[in-house]
Tab-separated table of C-alpha atoms in Angstrom:
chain	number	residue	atom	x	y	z
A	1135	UNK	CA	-18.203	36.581	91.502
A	1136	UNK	CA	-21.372	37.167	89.709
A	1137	UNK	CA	-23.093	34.808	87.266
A	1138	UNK	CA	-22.393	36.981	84.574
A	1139	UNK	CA	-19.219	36.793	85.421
A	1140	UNK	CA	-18.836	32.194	85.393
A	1141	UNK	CA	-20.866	32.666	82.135
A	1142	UNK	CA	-17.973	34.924	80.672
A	1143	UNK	CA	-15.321	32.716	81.935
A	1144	UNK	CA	-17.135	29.693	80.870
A	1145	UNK	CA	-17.911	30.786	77.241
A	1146	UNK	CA	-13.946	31.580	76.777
A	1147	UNK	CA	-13.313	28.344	78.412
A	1148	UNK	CA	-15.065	26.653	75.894
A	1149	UNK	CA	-13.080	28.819	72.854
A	1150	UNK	CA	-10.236	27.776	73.934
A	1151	UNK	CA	-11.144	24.298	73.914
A	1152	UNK	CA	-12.171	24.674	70.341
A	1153	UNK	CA	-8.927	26.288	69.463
A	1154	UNK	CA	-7.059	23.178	71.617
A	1155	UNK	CA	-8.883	20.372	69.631
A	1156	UNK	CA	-8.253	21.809	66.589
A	1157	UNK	CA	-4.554	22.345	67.534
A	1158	UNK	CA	-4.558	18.952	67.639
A	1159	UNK	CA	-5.273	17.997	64.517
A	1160	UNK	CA	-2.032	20.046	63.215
A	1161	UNK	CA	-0.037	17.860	66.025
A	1162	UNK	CA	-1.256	14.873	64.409
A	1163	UNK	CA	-0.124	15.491	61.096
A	1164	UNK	CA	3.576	17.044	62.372
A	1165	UNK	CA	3.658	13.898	64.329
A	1166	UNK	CA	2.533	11.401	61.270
A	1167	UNK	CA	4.248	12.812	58.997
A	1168	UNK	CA	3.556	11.086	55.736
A	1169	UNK	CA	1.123	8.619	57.363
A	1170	UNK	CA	-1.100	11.119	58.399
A	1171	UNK	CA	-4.822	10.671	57.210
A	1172	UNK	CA	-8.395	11.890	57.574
A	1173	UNK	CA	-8.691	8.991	59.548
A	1174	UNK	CA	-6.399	9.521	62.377
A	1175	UNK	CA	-8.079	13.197	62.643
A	1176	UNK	CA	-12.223	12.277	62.323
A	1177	UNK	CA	-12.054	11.491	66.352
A	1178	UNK	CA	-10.893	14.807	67.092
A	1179	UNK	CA	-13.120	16.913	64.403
A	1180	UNK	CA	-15.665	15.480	65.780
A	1181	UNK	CA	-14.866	16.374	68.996
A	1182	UNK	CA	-14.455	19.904	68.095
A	1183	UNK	CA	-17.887	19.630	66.770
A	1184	UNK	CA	-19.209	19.400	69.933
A	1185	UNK	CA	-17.426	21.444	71.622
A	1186	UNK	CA	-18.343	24.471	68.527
A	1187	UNK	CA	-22.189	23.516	69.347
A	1188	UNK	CA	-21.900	24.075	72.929
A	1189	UNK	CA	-20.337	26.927	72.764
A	1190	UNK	CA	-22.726	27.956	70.301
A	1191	UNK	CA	-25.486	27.271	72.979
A	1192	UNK	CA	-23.773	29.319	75.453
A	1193	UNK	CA	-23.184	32.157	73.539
A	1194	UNK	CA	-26.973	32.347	72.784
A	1195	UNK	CA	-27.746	31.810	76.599
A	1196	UNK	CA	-25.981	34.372	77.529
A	1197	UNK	CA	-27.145	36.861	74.992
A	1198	UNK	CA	-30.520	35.961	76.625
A	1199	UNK	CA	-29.363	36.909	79.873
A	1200	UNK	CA	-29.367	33.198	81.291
A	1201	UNK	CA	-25.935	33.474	83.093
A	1202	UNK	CA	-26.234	30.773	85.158
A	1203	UNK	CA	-27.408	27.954	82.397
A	1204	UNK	CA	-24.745	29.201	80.078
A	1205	UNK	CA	-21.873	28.760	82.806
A	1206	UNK	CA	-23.575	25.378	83.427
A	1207	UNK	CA	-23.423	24.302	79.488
A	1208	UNK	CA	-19.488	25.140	79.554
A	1209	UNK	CA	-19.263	22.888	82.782
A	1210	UNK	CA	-21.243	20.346	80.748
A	1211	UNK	CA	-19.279	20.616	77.748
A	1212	UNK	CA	-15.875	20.223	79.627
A	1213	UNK	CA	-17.178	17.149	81.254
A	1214	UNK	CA	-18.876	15.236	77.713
A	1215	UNK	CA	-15.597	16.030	76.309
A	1216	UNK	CA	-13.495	14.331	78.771
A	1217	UNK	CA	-15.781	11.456	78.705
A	1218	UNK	CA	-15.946	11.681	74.818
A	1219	UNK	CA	-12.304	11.465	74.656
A	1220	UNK	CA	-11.763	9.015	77.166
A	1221	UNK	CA	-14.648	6.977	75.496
A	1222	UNK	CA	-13.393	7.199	71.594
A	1223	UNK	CA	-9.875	8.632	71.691
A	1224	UNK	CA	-8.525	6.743	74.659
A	1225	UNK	CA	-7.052	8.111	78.007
């Protein structure tokens, strides 16, 4: 597999993480029913707000042509998000 290729498979990695965490927020509320608030969902909006700027970055990288860093980034975004979520959501 080429680097072209990771960087593909990264960058739709890293949509569908966005999509996932945002996914969330709509299990929340089904879940909460009336107690849901804004509250309960800032943790995960912000989440998705790094994931959206990462994938932002690798998007750009590989419009450059810098494969490898942008299959890197999605790596690195996989692995701040875990330890985001482990960090401020809980395991």
């Amino acid at each position: 597999m080429t680097s072209e290729r990771w960087a593909q498979i990264g960058i739709t990695t890293q949509f569908l993480i966005v999509v996932r965490t945002l996914a969330e927020i709509f299990r929340l509320r089904h879940i909460d029913g009336p107690n849901f608030s804004a509250a309960v969902a800032m943790p995960y909006v912000a989440g998705d707000l790094i994931a959206v700027c990462f994938c932002w970055i690798g998007v750009t990288l590989y419009f450059f042509r810098r494969y490898t860093l942008s299959a890197w980034i999605a790596l690195a975004t996989v692995a701040i998000l875990l330890a985001y979520k482990i960090a401020v959501i809980g395991w």
